[in-house]
Coordinates of N, CA and C in Angstrom, one line a residue:
M222 N -30.1 -3.6 -23.6 CA -29.3 -2.6 -23.0 C -27.8 -3.0 -23.3
S223 N -27.1 -2.0 -23.6 CA -25.6 -2.2 -23.7 C -24.9 -2.0 -22.4
Q224 N -23.9 -2.8 -22.2 CA -23.1 -2.6 -21.0 C -21.8 -1.9 -21.3
A225 N -21.4 -1.1 -20.3 CA -20.1 -0.4 -20.5 C -19.0 -1.3 -20.3
V226 N -18.0 -1.3 -21.1 CA -16.8 -2.1 -21.0 C -15.7 -1.3 -20.4
A227 N -15.0 -1.8 -19.4 CA -13.9 -1.0 -18.8 C -12.8 -0.9 -19.8
W228 N -12.3 0.4 -19.9 CA -11.2 0.7 -20.8 C -9.9 0.3 -20.2
T229 N -9.0 -0.3 -21.0 CA -7.7 -0.6 -20.5 C -6.7 0.1 -21.5
D230 N -5.8 0.8 -20.9 CA -4.8 1.5 -21.7 C -3.9 0.5 -22.4
P231 N -3.9 0.4 -23.7 CA -3.1 -0.6 -24.4 C -1.6 -0.5 -24.2
R232 N -1.1 0.7 -23.8 CA 0.3 0.9 -23.6 C 0.7 0.1 -22.3
E233 N -0.2 -0.2 -21.5 CA 0.1 -0.9 -20.2 C -0.1 -2.5 -20.4
Q234 N -0.5 -2.9 -21.5 CA -0.6 -4.4 -21.7 C 0.7 -5.0 -22.1
I235 N 1.4 -5.4 -21.1 CA 2.8 -6.0 -21.3 C 2.7 -7.5 -21.5
E236 N 3.4 -8.0 -22.4 CA 3.5 -9.4 -22.6 C 4.9 -9.9 -22.3
F237 N 4.9 -11.2 -22.0 CA 6.2 -11.8 -21.7 C 6.5 -13.0 -22.7
S238 N 7.7 -13.1 -23.0 CA 8.1 -14.2 -23.9 C 9.6 -14.6 -23.5
V239 N 10.1 -15.5 -24.3 CA 11.5 -16.0 -24.0 C 12.3 -15.8 -25.3
L240 N 13.4 -15.1 -25.2 CA 14.4 -14.9 -26.3 C 15.3 -16.1 -26.2
M241 N 15.2 -17.0 -27.2 CA 15.9 -18.3 -27.2 C 17.4 -18.0 -27.6
A242 N 18.2 -19.0 -27.3 CA 19.7 -18.9 -27.6 C 20.0 -18.6 -29.0
D243 N 19.1 -19.0 -29.9 CA 19.3 -18.8 -31.4 C 18.9 -17.4 -31.8
G244 N 18.4 -16.5 -30.8 CA 18.0 -15.2 -31.2 C 16.6 -15.0 -31.6
R245 N 15.8 -16.1 -31.6 CA 14.4 -16.0 -31.9 C 13.5 -16.0 -30.7
L246 N 12.3 -15.4 -30.8 CA 11.4 -15.5 -29.7 C 10.7 -16.8 -29.7
A247 N 10.4 -17.3 -28.5 CA 9.7 -18.6 -28.4 C 8.3 -18.4 -29.0
G248 N 7.8 -19.4 -29.5 CA 6.5 -19.4 -30.2 C 5.3 -19.3 -29.3
R249 N 5.5 -18.8 -28.1 CA 4.4 -18.7 -27.1 C 4.6 -17.5 -26.3
R250 N 3.5 -17.0 -25.6 CA 3.5 -15.9 -24.7 C 3.1 -16.4 -23.3
F251 N 3.5 -15.7 -22.3 CA 3.3 -16.1 -20.9 C 2.5 -14.9 -20.2
E252 N 1.7 -15.3 -19.3 CA 0.9 -14.3 -18.5 C 1.7 -13.6 -17.5
S253 N 2.9 -14.1 -17.1 CA 3.7 -13.5 -16.1 C 5.2 -13.7 -16.4
R254 N 6.0 -12.9 -15.8 CA 7.5 -13.1 -15.9 C 7.9 -14.4 -15.2
E255 N 7.2 -14.7 -14.1 CA 7.5 -16.0 -13.4 C 7.3 -17.2 -14.3
Q256 N 6.2 -17.2 -15.0 CA 5.9 -18.4 -15.9 C 6.9 -18.5 -17.0
A257 N 7.3 -17.3 -17.6 CA 8.3 -17.3 -18.6 C 9.7 -17.8 -18.1
E258 N 10.0 -17.4 -16.9 CA 11.3 -17.8 -16.3 C 11.3 -19.3 -16.0
A259 N 10.2 -19.8 -15.6 CA 10.1 -21.3 -15.3 C 10.2 -22.1 -16.6
W260 N 9.8 -21.5 -17.7 CA 9.8 -22.3 -19.0 C 11.2 -22.1 -19.6
A261 N 11.9 -21.0 -19.4 CA 13.1 -20.7 -20.1 C 14.3 -21.6 -19.7
Q262 N 15.1 -21.9 -20.6 CA 16.3 -22.7 -20.4 C 17.4 -21.7 -19.8
P263 N 18.4 -22.2 -19.1 CA 19.4 -21.3 -18.5 C 20.1 -20.3 -19.5
D264 N 20.2 -20.7 -20.7 CA 20.9 -19.8 -21.7 C 19.9 -18.9 -22.5
E265 N 18.7 -18.8 -22.0 CA 17.7 -18.0 -22.6 C 17.3 -16.9 -21.7
Q266 N 16.7 -15.8 -22.3 CA 16.4 -14.6 -21.6 C 14.9 -14.3 -21.7
V267 N 14.3 -13.9 -20.6 CA 12.9 -13.5 -20.5 C 12.8 -12.1 -21.0
V268 N 11.9 -11.8 -21.9 CA 11.7 -10.4 -22.4 C 10.3 -9.9 -22.1
E269 N 10.1 -8.6 -22.0 CA 8.8 -8.0 -21.8 C 8.6 -7.1 -23.0
Y270 N 7.4 -7.0 -23.5 CA 7.2 -6.1 -24.6 C 5.7 -5.7 -24.7
N271 N 5.5 -4.6 -25.5 CA 4.2 -4.1 -25.6 C 3.9 -4.1 -27.1
L272 N 2.9 -4.9 -27.5 CA 2.6 -5.1 -29.0 C 2.1 -3.8 -29.6
V273 N 1.5 -2.9 -28.9 CA 1.0 -1.7 -29.5 C 2.1 -0.9 -30.1
C274 N 3.1 -0.6 -29.3 CA 4.2 0.2 -29.8 C 5.4 -0.6 -30.2
E275 N 5.4 -1.9 -30.0 CA 6.5 -2.8 -30.3 C 7.8 -2.4 -29.7
C276 N 7.7 -2.0 -28.5 CA 8.9 -1.6 -27.8 C 9.2 -2.4 -26.6
A277 N 10.4 -2.6 -26.2 CA 10.8 -3.3 -25.0 C 10.6 -2.4 -23.8
V278 N 10.2 -3.0 -22.7 CA 10.0 -2.2 -21.5 C 10.8 -2.7 -20.4

């Protein structure tokens, strides 16, 4: 028997990363904004994005 898989709208799958002082994204992703903020240095910025449409939210 096949099981139904719950559908998730990919437009709502937001990821978090850190924009480093040199303008590059950190080489890792975070599950929450809080985790990204805890990892970021004072001169770095937490960013949210959606990989499907590659747009900042």
